[in-house]
Short mmCIF file of C-alpha atoms in Angstrom, two decimals:
data_model
loop_
_atom_site.label_atom_id
_atom_site.label_comp_id
_atom_site.label_asym_id
_atom_site.label_seq_id
_atom_site.Cartn_x
_atom_site.Cartn_y
_atom_site.Cartn_z
CA MET A 263 -22.74 71.99 -5.55
CA SER A 264 -19.73 73.73 -4.03
CA ALA A 265 -16.50 71.87 -4.32
CA SER A 266 -15.80 72.06 -0.63
CA ALA A 267 -12.50 73.37 0.62
CA GLU A 268 -11.98 70.19 2.54
CA LYS A 269 -11.75 68.12 -0.63
CA GLY A 270 -8.16 67.39 0.24
CA GLU A 271 -9.13 66.20 3.73
CA SER A 272 -7.63 62.88 4.61
CA LEU A 273 -9.85 59.83 4.81
CA PHE A 274 -9.41 59.42 8.51
CA SER A 275 -9.11 63.01 9.62
CA PRO A 276 -10.31 63.90 13.13
CA GLU A 277 -13.67 65.03 11.70
CA ASN A 278 -14.17 61.76 9.90
CA ARG A 279 -13.06 59.70 12.89
CA LYS A 280 -15.61 61.62 14.94
CA ALA A 281 -18.28 60.81 12.38
CA PHE A 282 -17.60 57.15 13.12
CA THR A 283 -17.15 57.27 16.90
CA ASP A 284 -19.93 59.69 17.71
CA PRO A 285 -22.90 57.45 16.97
CA LEU A 286 -20.94 54.53 18.37
CA LEU A 287 -20.15 55.89 21.84
CA ASP A 288 -21.25 59.27 23.13
CA GLY A 289 -24.13 59.46 20.72
CA ASN A 290 -24.98 55.76 20.83
CA ASN A 291 -28.35 55.52 19.21
CA VAL A 292 -29.72 52.84 21.50
CA THR A 293 -28.46 53.89 24.91
CA VAL A 294 -28.48 57.65 24.45
CA ASN A 295 -31.06 58.38 21.77
CA SER A 296 -33.34 55.47 22.70
CA LEU A 297 -33.74 54.44 19.08
CA GLY A 298 -34.01 50.95 17.61
CA ILE A 299 -35.31 49.49 20.86
CA CYS A 300 -37.95 47.23 19.31
CA SER A 301 -35.57 45.02 17.41
CA ALA A 302 -33.07 45.29 20.24
CA LEU A 303 -35.59 43.38 22.30
CA ALA A 304 -36.98 41.09 19.67
CA VAL A 305 -33.97 39.33 18.17
CA THR A 306 -31.69 39.17 21.17
CA THR A 307 -32.98 35.86 22.50
CA LEU A 308 -30.03 34.20 20.81
CA LEU A 309 -26.45 35.42 20.45
CA GLU A 310 -26.00 34.31 16.83
CA ALA A 311 -29.21 36.08 15.77
CA SER A 312 -28.03 39.25 17.52
CA VAL A 313 -24.71 39.21 15.71
CA VAL A 314 -26.30 38.64 12.30
CA MET A 315 -28.85 41.33 13.02
CA GLY A 316 -26.09 43.74 14.07
CA ILE A 317 -24.19 43.11 10.85
CA SER A 318 -27.36 43.41 8.74
CA VAL A 319 -28.37 46.71 10.34
CA THR A 320 -24.83 48.08 9.96
CA VAL A 321 -24.82 47.23 6.26
CA VAL A 322 -28.24 48.84 5.80
CA ILE A 323 -27.42 52.08 7.65
CA ALA A 324 -23.98 52.43 6.10
CA PHE A 325 -25.09 52.00 2.51
CA SER A 326 -28.35 53.93 2.93
CA ASN A 327 -26.33 56.78 4.37
CA LEU A 328 -23.90 56.59 1.48
CA ILE A 329 -26.57 56.54 -1.22
CA VAL A 330 -28.69 59.29 0.31
CA SER A 331 -25.62 61.43 0.84
CA LEU A 332 -24.68 61.02 -2.83
CA LEU A 333 -28.20 62.02 -3.84
CA ARG A 334 -28.71 64.68 -1.19
CA ARG A 335 -28.57 67.68 -3.49
CA PHE A 336 -30.92 66.11 -6.03
CA ILE A 337 -33.75 65.05 -3.75
CA PRO A 338 -36.71 67.47 -3.82
CA ALA A 339 -37.79 68.45 -0.32
CA THR A 340 -41.38 67.44 -0.96
CA VAL A 341 -40.48 63.79 -1.48
CA ARG A 342 -37.48 63.61 0.80
CA MET A 343 -38.77 60.99 3.22
CA VAL A 344 -40.36 58.95 0.47
CA VAL A 345 -37.06 58.67 -1.36
CA GLU A 346 -35.25 57.85 1.89
CA LEU A 347 -37.73 55.06 2.51
CA VAL A 348 -37.24 53.64 -0.98
CA VAL A 349 -33.51 53.55 -0.39
CA ILE A 350 -33.86 51.91 3.04
CA ALA A 351 -36.40 49.37 1.83
CA THR A 352 -34.25 48.42 -1.16
CA MET A 353 -31.21 47.87 1.04
CA VAL A 354 -33.17 45.82 3.56
CA ILE A 355 -34.70 43.58 0.91
CA LEU A 356 -31.25 43.08 -0.60
CA VAL A 357 -29.85 42.05 2.75
CA ASP A 358 -32.80 39.71 3.31
CA GLN A 359 -32.32 38.07 -0.08
CA VAL A 360 -28.59 37.61 0.47
CA LEU A 361 -29.21 36.06 3.88
CA LYS A 362 -31.73 33.62 2.45
CA ALA A 363 -29.20 32.60 -0.16
CA TYR A 364 -26.07 32.34 1.96
CA ASN A 365 -27.15 31.71 5.54
CA TYR A 366 -30.50 30.00 5.40
CA GLU A 367 -30.52 28.74 8.99
CA VAL A 368 -30.05 32.19 10.46
CA SER A 369 -32.48 33.81 8.04
CA LYS A 370 -35.11 31.39 9.31
CA GLN A 371 -34.34 32.40 12.87
CA LEU A 372 -34.53 36.10 12.09
CA SER A 373 -37.63 35.55 9.93
CA VAL A 374 -39.63 38.78 9.98
CA PHE A 375 -37.12 40.82 11.92
CA VAL A 376 -34.85 41.47 8.97
CA GLY A 377 -37.79 43.00 7.12
CA LEU A 378 -38.48 45.11 10.19
CA ILE A 379 -35.12 46.85 9.84
CA ILE A 380 -37.05 49.12 7.50
CA THR A 381 -38.91 50.42 10.55
CA ASN A 382 -35.80 50.74 12.69
CA CYS A 383 -35.73 54.40 13.73
CA ILE A 384 -31.95 54.50 13.71
CA VAL A 385 -31.77 54.14 9.92
CA MET A 386 -34.15 56.96 9.12
CA GLY A 387 -32.70 58.92 12.02
CA ARG A 388 -29.17 58.90 10.61
CA LEU A 389 -30.36 59.74 7.11
CA GLU A 390 -32.21 62.80 8.35
CA ALA A 391 -29.66 63.90 10.89
CA PHE A 392 -26.44 63.24 9.01
CA ALA A 393 -26.59 61.90 5.47
CA MET A 394 -28.77 64.69 4.15
CA HIS A 395 -26.24 67.29 5.29
CA ASN A 396 -22.88 65.64 4.86
CA ARG A 397 -20.63 64.28 2.18
CA PRO A 398 -20.61 60.59 1.23
CA TRP A 399 -17.48 59.38 2.98
CA PRO A 400 -18.32 60.87 6.41
CA SER A 401 -21.88 59.63 5.93
CA LEU A 402 -20.63 56.13 5.33
CA LEU A 403 -18.50 56.35 8.47
CA ASP A 404 -21.45 57.68 10.44
CA GLY A 405 -23.56 54.80 9.19
CA LEU A 406 -20.91 52.28 10.18
CA GLY A 407 -20.54 53.86 13.61
CA ALA A 408 -24.28 53.90 14.18
CA GLY A 409 -24.59 50.28 13.09
CA VAL A 410 -21.69 49.07 15.19
CA GLY A 411 -23.01 51.07 18.16
CA TYR A 412 -26.36 49.34 17.79
CA GLY A 413 -24.69 45.99 17.17
CA LEU A 414 -22.56 46.22 20.29
CA VAL A 415 -25.59 46.83 22.49
CA ILE A 416 -27.66 43.99 21.04
CA VAL A 417 -24.77 41.54 21.12
CA ILE A 418 -24.27 42.23 24.83
CA ILE A 419 -27.99 41.79 25.46
CA GLY A 420 -28.04 38.66 23.31
CA PHE A 421 -25.07 37.20 25.14
CA PHE A 422 -26.76 37.42 28.53
CA ARG A 423 -30.23 36.54 27.33
CA GLU A 424 -29.10 33.33 25.68
CA LEU A 425 -26.80 32.40 28.53
CA CYS A 426 -29.34 33.01 31.29
CA GLY A 427 -32.48 32.18 29.36
CA ALA A 428 -31.36 29.05 27.54
CA GLY A 429 -28.08 28.06 29.15
CA SER A 430 -26.32 28.12 25.80
CA LEU A 431 -24.17 30.43 23.67
CA TRP A 432 -24.24 30.43 19.88
CA GLY A 433 -26.34 27.28 20.14
CA TYR A 434 -23.75 25.38 22.15
CA GLN A 435 -24.87 24.25 25.57
CA ILE A 436 -22.80 26.02 28.23
CA ILE A 437 -24.58 25.17 31.44
CA PRO A 438 -23.88 21.46 31.97
CA GLN A 439 -26.70 18.97 32.28
CA ALA A 440 -25.50 18.24 35.81
CA ALA A 441 -26.46 21.74 36.90
CA TYR A 442 -30.01 21.24 35.63
CA GLU A 443 -30.29 17.99 37.49
CA ALA A 444 -29.04 19.67 40.64
CA GLY A 445 -31.96 22.06 40.41
CA TYR A 446 -30.73 24.91 38.19
CA VAL A 447 -33.51 26.32 36.03
CA ASN A 448 -33.18 28.57 32.99
CA ASN A 449 -34.34 32.11 33.65
CA GLY A 450 -37.61 32.20 31.73
CA MET A 451 -37.96 35.96 32.01
CA MET A 452 -34.78 36.44 30.03
CA VAL A 453 -36.44 34.80 27.06
CA LEU A 454 -39.27 37.33 27.10
CA ALA A 455 -39.29 41.07 26.50
CA PRO A 456 -39.13 42.17 30.15
CA GLY A 457 -35.78 40.43 30.53
CA ALA A 458 -34.47 42.28 27.50
CA PHE A 459 -35.77 45.58 28.83
CA LEU A 460 -33.99 45.00 32.12
CA MET A 461 -30.73 44.17 30.37
CA LEU A 462 -31.08 47.30 28.25
CA GLY A 463 -31.72 49.41 31.33
CA LEU A 464 -28.60 48.01 32.96
CA ILE A 465 -26.51 48.83 29.91
CA ILE A 466 -27.85 52.40 29.76
CA TRP A 467 -27.06 52.77 33.44
CA LEU A 468 -23.54 51.46 32.87
CA HIS A 469 -22.99 53.77 29.91
CA ARG A 470 -24.07 56.81 31.88
CA THR A 471 -21.91 55.82 34.86
CA VAL A 472 -18.83 55.52 32.67
CA ASN A 473 -19.59 58.69 30.76
CA LYS A 474 -20.85 61.20 33.30
CA GLU A 475 -21.38 63.83 30.61
CA LEU A 476 -24.43 61.97 29.40
CA VAL A 477 -26.26 62.62 32.65
CA GLU A 478 -28.54 65.65 32.35
CA LYS A 479 -27.95 68.40 34.81
CA ASP A 480 -31.02 68.82 36.97
CA MET B 304 -36.55 75.00 -5.93
CA PHE B 305 -37.27 71.82 -7.80
CA SER B 306 -39.98 71.89 -10.43
CA LYS B 307 -42.88 69.48 -10.28
CA THR B 308 -41.70 67.78 -13.43
CA TYR B 309 -38.26 67.24 -11.98
CA THR B 310 -39.78 65.79 -8.82
CA MET B 311 -41.89 63.34 -10.80
CA VAL B 312 -39.00 62.26 -12.98
CA PHE B 313 -36.70 61.89 -9.99
CA VAL B 314 -39.12 59.76 -8.02
CA VAL B 315 -39.87 57.55 -11.02
CA GLY B 316 -36.16 57.24 -11.67
CA VAL B 317 -35.29 56.24 -8.12
CA THR B 318 -38.10 53.70 -8.08
CA MET B 319 -37.01 52.17 -11.36
CA VAL B 320 -33.40 51.88 -10.28
CA SER B 321 -34.49 50.27 -7.04
CA ALA B 322 -36.76 47.83 -8.86
CA LEU B 323 -33.96 46.94 -11.27
CA VAL B 324 -31.49 46.30 -8.48
CA LEU B 325 -33.92 44.12 -6.53
CA ALA B 326 -35.12 42.18 -9.56
CA THR B 327 -31.56 41.43 -10.57
CA ALA B 328 -30.57 40.34 -7.08
CA ALA B 329 -33.67 38.19 -6.63
CA THR B 330 -33.18 36.44 -9.95
CA ALA B 331 -29.49 35.87 -9.39
CA LEU B 332 -29.97 34.51 -5.89
CA LYS B 333 -33.08 32.44 -6.58
CA PRO B 334 -31.32 29.15 -7.46
CA ARG B 335 -29.34 29.23 -4.25
CA GLN B 336 -32.40 30.11 -2.20
CA GLU B 337 -34.45 27.31 -3.72
CA LEU B 338 -31.63 24.87 -3.13
CA ASN B 339 -31.43 25.97 0.49
CA ALA B 340 -35.17 25.53 0.92
CA ARG B 341 -35.04 22.06 -0.65
CA LEU B 342 -32.12 20.94 1.50
CA ASP B 343 -33.80 22.36 4.57
CA LYS B 344 -36.94 20.39 3.81
CA MET B 345 -34.93 17.18 3.36
CA LYS B 346 -33.16 17.87 6.63
CA SER B 347 -36.48 18.28 8.48
CA ILE B 348 -37.81 15.01 7.08
CA LEU B 349 -34.61 13.19 8.02
CA LYS B 350 -34.77 14.78 11.46
CA ALA B 351 -38.32 13.52 11.94
CA MET B 352 -37.03 10.04 11.05
CA ALA B 353 -34.18 10.54 13.53
CA LEU B 354 -31.69 10.02 10.71
CA VAL B 355 -30.15 13.42 11.40
CA LYS B 356 -29.29 14.40 14.96
CA ALA B 357 -30.01 17.87 16.29
CA GLY B 358 -27.06 20.14 15.72
CA GLU B 359 -25.49 17.76 13.21
CA ALA B 360 -23.92 19.74 10.38
CA LEU B 361 -24.15 18.21 6.94
CA THR B 362 -23.13 19.54 3.57
CA GLY B 363 -25.67 19.76 0.80
CA GLU B 364 -24.28 16.65 -0.88
CA GLU B 365 -24.27 14.63 2.31
CA LEU B 366 -27.90 15.57 2.91
CA GLU B 367 -28.99 14.65 -0.61
CA LYS B 368 -27.12 11.37 -0.37
CA ARG B 369 -28.62 10.45 2.99
CA PHE B 370 -32.06 11.37 1.72
CA GLN B 371 -31.71 9.33 -1.47
CA GLU B 372 -30.45 6.31 0.39
CA ASN B 373 -33.11 6.28 3.06
CA VAL B 374 -36.27 7.86 1.79
CA GLU B 375 -38.74 6.72 -0.83
CA LEU B 376 -41.56 8.96 -2.05
CA VAL B 377 -45.00 7.41 -2.26
CA PHE B 378 -48.16 9.14 -3.46
CA VAL B 379 -51.60 8.08 -2.28
CA ASP B 380 -55.10 9.21 -3.16
CA TYR B 381 -57.75 10.21 -0.65
CA ARG B 382 -58.78 6.59 -0.21
CA GLY B 383 -55.27 5.58 0.76
CA THR B 384 -54.52 3.72 -2.48
CA VAL B 385 -50.98 4.07 -3.71
CA ASP B 386 -50.65 5.71 -7.10
CA SER B 387 -47.35 4.53 -8.54
CA ALA B 388 -47.94 6.25 -11.86
CA TYR B 389 -48.15 9.75 -10.37
CA LYS B 390 -45.10 11.76 -11.20
CA ASP B 391 -45.23 15.45 -10.58
CA PRO B 392 -41.89 17.05 -9.69
CA LYS B 393 -43.75 20.18 -8.72
CA HIS B 394 -46.16 18.41 -6.39
CA ASN B 395 -47.61 21.14 -4.23
CA GLN B 396 -49.81 19.50 -1.65
CA ASP B 397 -50.79 22.72 0.10
CA LYS B 398 -52.06 24.15 -3.17
CA LEU B 399 -54.01 21.01 -4.03
CA LEU B 400 -55.69 21.04 -0.63
CA LYS B 401 -56.46 24.74 -0.91
CA ASN B 402 -58.03 24.29 -4.34
CA LEU B 403 -60.31 21.63 -2.92
CA GLY B 404 -61.22 23.90 -0.03
CA LEU B 405 -59.75 21.36 2.37
CA ALA B 406 -56.82 23.36 3.67
CA GLU B 407 -58.65 24.22 6.85
CA LYS B 408 -62.25 23.25 6.49
CA LEU B 409 -61.93 19.59 7.28
CA PRO B 410 -64.69 18.40 9.59
CA ALA B 411 -63.98 19.20 13.19
CA GLY B 412 -63.97 16.31 15.59
CA ILE B 413 -62.72 12.91 14.61
CA PRO B 414 -64.51 12.18 11.36
CA ASP B 415 -64.34 8.44 10.99
CA LYS B 416 -67.80 7.99 9.59
CA LYS B 417 -67.81 11.02 7.34
CA GLY B 418 -65.76 10.85 4.22
CA LEU B 419 -64.54 13.12 1.51
CA ASP B 420 -66.53 11.36 -1.21
CA THR B 421 -68.70 14.37 -1.79
CA THR B 422 -65.87 16.84 -2.26
CA LYS B 423 -65.67 17.79 -5.90
CA GLY B 424 -62.40 16.88 -7.54
CA ILE B 425 -61.22 14.80 -4.61
CA GLU B 426 -60.24 11.99 -6.97
CA LYS B 427 -57.37 14.11 -8.21
CA LEU B 428 -55.85 14.68 -4.78
CA ARG B 429 -52.48 13.08 -4.24
CA LEU B 430 -50.84 13.04 -0.86
CA ILE B 431 -47.14 12.50 -0.44
CA VAL B 432 -45.68 10.02 2.03
CA TYR B 433 -41.99 9.81 2.83
CA VAL B 434 -41.24 6.18 3.53
CA GLN B 435 -38.08 5.29 5.36
CA LYS B 436 -36.60 2.39 3.46
CA SER B 437 -35.96 -0.60 5.60
CA ARG B 438 -33.47 -3.36 5.17
CA PRO B 439 -34.22 -5.23 1.95
CA GLY B 440 -36.95 -7.75 2.50
CA GLY B 441 -38.49 -6.12 5.52
CA SER B 442 -41.37 -3.72 5.92
CA ALA B 443 -40.83 0.02 5.95
CA ALA B 444 -39.04 1.36 8.99
CA ALA B 445 -41.15 4.49 9.29
CA TYR B 446 -43.62 6.74 7.52
CA VAL B 447 -43.38 10.52 7.50
CA ILE B 448 -46.22 12.80 6.47
CA PRO B 449 -46.10 16.57 5.97
CA LEU B 450 -48.20 18.84 8.19
CA LEU B 451 -49.54 22.28 7.37
CA GLY B 452 -51.56 24.57 9.54
CA ARG B 453 -52.20 28.14 10.54
CA GLY B 454 -50.58 29.49 13.66
CA LEU B 455 -51.36 32.72 15.43
CA TRP B 456 -49.31 35.05 13.25
CA GLY B 457 -48.46 32.93 10.25
CA PRO B 458 -48.31 29.42 8.79
CA ILE B 459 -46.96 26.55 10.82
CA HIS B 460 -45.90 23.28 9.28
CA GLY B 461 -43.91 20.19 10.06
CA TYR B 462 -43.44 16.45 9.66
CA LEU B 463 -44.84 13.57 11.66
CA CYS B 464 -43.06 10.22 11.76
CA LEU B 465 -44.95 7.03 12.51
CA ASP B 466 -43.46 3.69 13.45
CA GLY B 467 -43.41 1.42 10.40
CA LYS B 468 -44.55 -1.64 12.30
CA ASP B 469 -47.70 -0.52 14.06
CA LEU B 470 -48.48 2.69 12.15
CA ASN B 471 -49.79 4.06 15.39
CA THR B 472 -46.84 5.14 17.51
CA VAL B 473 -45.29 8.48 16.83
CA THR B 474 -41.51 8.14 16.68
CA GLY B 475 -40.74 11.77 15.96
CA VAL B 476 -42.21 15.08 14.99
CA ILE B 477 -40.83 18.37 13.68
CA PHE B 478 -42.73 21.65 13.92
CA LEU B 479 -41.69 24.77 12.06
CA THR B 480 -43.09 28.26 12.35
CA GLU B 481 -42.63 31.45 10.41
CA LYS B 482 -44.01 34.28 12.46
CA GLU B 483 -44.80 32.91 15.89
CA THR B 484 -43.48 34.80 18.91
CA PRO B 485 -40.08 33.69 20.20
CA GLY B 486 -40.44 32.34 23.72
CA LEU B 487 -44.13 31.63 23.21
CA GLY B 488 -45.56 30.17 20.01
CA LYS B 489 -42.09 29.57 18.63
CA GLU B 490 -41.40 27.17 21.49
CA ILE B 491 -43.10 24.43 19.48
CA GLU B 492 -39.95 24.37 17.37
CA LYS B 493 -37.87 23.35 20.35
CA PRO B 494 -36.88 19.72 20.98
CA LYS B 495 -38.35 19.99 24.48
CA PHE B 496 -41.85 20.33 23.01
CA GLN B 497 -41.37 17.89 20.16
CA GLU B 498 -39.85 15.12 22.30
CA GLN B 499 -43.18 14.74 24.09
CA PHE B 500 -44.76 13.28 20.99
CA LYS B 501 -42.48 10.27 20.95
CA GLY B 502 -44.41 7.22 22.01
CA LYS B 503 -47.84 8.81 21.68
CA LEU B 504 -50.48 6.95 19.71
CA ILE B 505 -52.78 8.22 17.02
CA PHE B 506 -55.30 5.36 16.97
CA ASP B 507 -57.00 3.88 20.01
CA GLU B 508 -57.68 0.19 20.83
CA ASN B 509 -60.81 0.22 18.70
CA GLY B 510 -58.98 1.49 15.64
CA LEU B 511 -60.57 4.92 16.01
CA LEU B 512 -58.42 7.85 14.88
CA ARG B 513 -57.73 9.99 17.96
CA SER B 514 -54.87 12.15 16.68
CA ILE B 515 -52.84 13.98 19.31
CA ARG B 516 -54.10 16.88 21.35
CA VAL B 517 -51.93 19.63 22.83
CA ILE B 518 -53.70 20.35 26.11
CA LYS B 519 -53.54 23.34 28.42
CA GLY B 520 -51.23 22.54 31.29
CA LYS B 521 -49.75 19.17 32.08
CA VAL B 522 -51.05 15.80 30.93
CA ASP B 523 -52.46 13.59 33.69
CA PRO B 524 -50.65 10.30 33.14
CA THR B 525 -53.48 8.35 34.75
CA HIS B 526 -56.06 9.71 32.33
CA PRO B 527 -57.10 7.09 29.75
CA ASP B 528 -56.47 9.54 26.91
CA ALA B 529 -52.97 10.40 28.09
CA ARG B 530 -51.47 8.44 25.20
CA HIS B 531 -53.13 10.90 22.83
CA GLN B 532 -52.13 14.09 24.66
CA VAL B 533 -49.08 16.29 25.21
CA ASP B 534 -48.41 19.26 27.49
CA GLY B 535 -49.09 22.70 26.08
CA VAL B 536 -46.78 25.71 26.11
CA SER B 537 -47.86 28.22 28.71
CA GLY B 538 -48.67 31.58 27.14
CA ALA B 539 -49.00 30.04 23.68
CA THR B 540 -52.51 28.66 23.73
CA ILE B 541 -53.48 29.69 20.23
CA THR B 542 -50.37 28.26 18.63
CA CYS B 543 -50.84 25.02 20.56
CA ASN B 544 -54.45 24.81 19.43
CA SER B 545 -53.22 25.32 15.89
CA VAL B 546 -50.91 22.35 16.33
CA THR B 547 -53.82 20.24 17.52
CA LYS B 548 -55.98 21.28 14.57
CA MET B 549 -53.14 20.72 12.12
CA LEU B 550 -52.48 17.21 13.38
CA ARG B 551 -56.14 16.33 13.32
CA LYS B 552 -56.60 17.59 9.77
CA ASP B 553 -53.57 15.89 8.28
CA LEU B 554 -53.97 12.62 10.16
CA PHE B 555 -57.55 12.53 8.95
CA LEU B 556 -56.34 12.89 5.37
CA TYR B 557 -53.77 10.13 5.69
CA ALA B 558 -55.83 7.81 7.92
CA PRO B 559 -57.22 5.72 5.02
CA TYR B 560 -53.66 4.97 3.89
CA PHE B 561 -52.52 4.06 7.41
CA ARG B 562 -55.60 1.88 7.91
CA LYS B 563 -54.87 0.01 4.67
CA LEU B 564 -51.32 -0.67 5.84
CA ARG B 565 -52.38 -1.72 9.31
CA GLY B 566 -55.12 -3.94 7.93
CA SER B 567 -52.90 -5.86 5.54
CA ASP B 568 -50.16 -6.30 8.10
CA GLY B 569 -52.66 -7.37 10.66
CA THR B 570 -50.70 -5.21 13.09
CA LYS B 571 -53.33 -3.88 15.42
CA PRO B 572 -52.21 -3.03 18.97
#
C-alpha cells in the first residue's frame, strides 16, 4: 500500500482529466470498443428512457469503479470477478429500487433493462481495465466518463429513433397530425433493432470521420 | 498471496455488507414504491373509464380524490351475487384464482353451459368490480374489471370498461405488460391498439358470451363476428393470443354478474 508520490496531485490534473475524457471520446466504449451494444439497442426506442438509462448506467459505473478501486488491494485474485459482480449487482439493484420509488413511470418503461445493466460489458470492462489498477478518484472520473460516453451515444440514437419511429420526442408529439393525414408514415424499422443498429453504425462512422486516428492502418 | 481463510472471510464480508445495504434501501423505499404502485393502479382504472386523459399529469392527491369521487368497489362471488359484507383490504384476486387453479385453466371455448360449481372452494372466491358512480339516482355509468394473463415473456394485465347501460359495449380498455418486446408485444400498451376495443361487444344477440378476439391481420368489417374482433399486432402473435385468452378467461368469470345486471335492467340489445 504505497503512499503514492502523486498524493498531492490536484483533483483535476491533466492525468485525472484524461481519466474522464478518455472513455468519453477517443476511447468511447460504445463506438470504439463496441461494448454495451445490447442495451444501446434495447432502450433507445424512446428519448426519455435513453436519458434515464444513461444516467443509471453512469451512476452504476462511477460508483462501482469507486468501490472496487477502494477495495482493489484487498480483493484476492481467485475471487476477483465474483467480488466485482457483487459490487455491480448491488449498485444496479439500488438504482432500480430508487427508480421504482422516485420515477415510477420511467421504471415501468425500462422494466427489465435496468436489471440488465448488470450484464452491460462496459461496467465490468472498466472495473477490470481501470478500477483494479488505479486510485479511487481517477477511477470515479473514469467511471463518469465511461457512463457519459455511453449516455451520449444512446441519447443520440434515442432522439432519432423516437422522432422517426414514433413522431414524438420525450412523449410529446412533434410530427403534426396533418402530416400523417397527408400520407406521412412513422418509420417502423426505427422502432425495431435493425433501425437502432443502423443509427449506431452511422454514429461510429461519424466518430471515425471526425477522429481519423481511430481508423486502423491497413 | 492471500490465504484461503482471508479469501473466505473477505467474500462473506462483502456479501454481508451488500445484503445490508440492499435490505436497508429496500425497506426504506418500500412505502414510496407501494404508494406509486397503488396510484398507478388507480390511474389505469380511471384511464379505462376515460376519467383520466392520456398524458394528463395528476398529483397523488388529485388521483386519490378523483378515484374516491368516481369509483365504488363492489365484490361479487362466482355466481355474480354481490357480497356487501366482504371487506378485505388486502384482496388479492390473482392469488385467489391461482389457489383455485383457475388462473389459466379455465375451460377453453366459450363455456356458457359449463359452470364452476365443481371447483373446490369456489364459494370463497370474490371478484372485484370497479363501478363508476353515476349521477345520484341513475344506474352506474360504467363497470371496470381487472384482467390478468400470461404474455410471451411475462405477465400481462389490464382493465376492461363496460358501458353501464347495456353491459355489453366496451367503452375502454387498458393493457399493461412487464416483459414484452418493445415494438412487438409491448404495442398492446399503445392507445392505437386499445382504441380498437371501443364499441366492440362481448355478448351476441342471443345473450351468448363471445368475448373479444384479437385476430391475425385486419378485421373484415362485413364479417358477422366483426363486433367481437380487433386487429392483431403484426409480429406479436403470441402476445395477441394471450390477450384473447385473458379476455375470455376474465369475462367468463364476471359473466354471471353482468348477466344478473342485464337481466334485471331488461337491457338486452
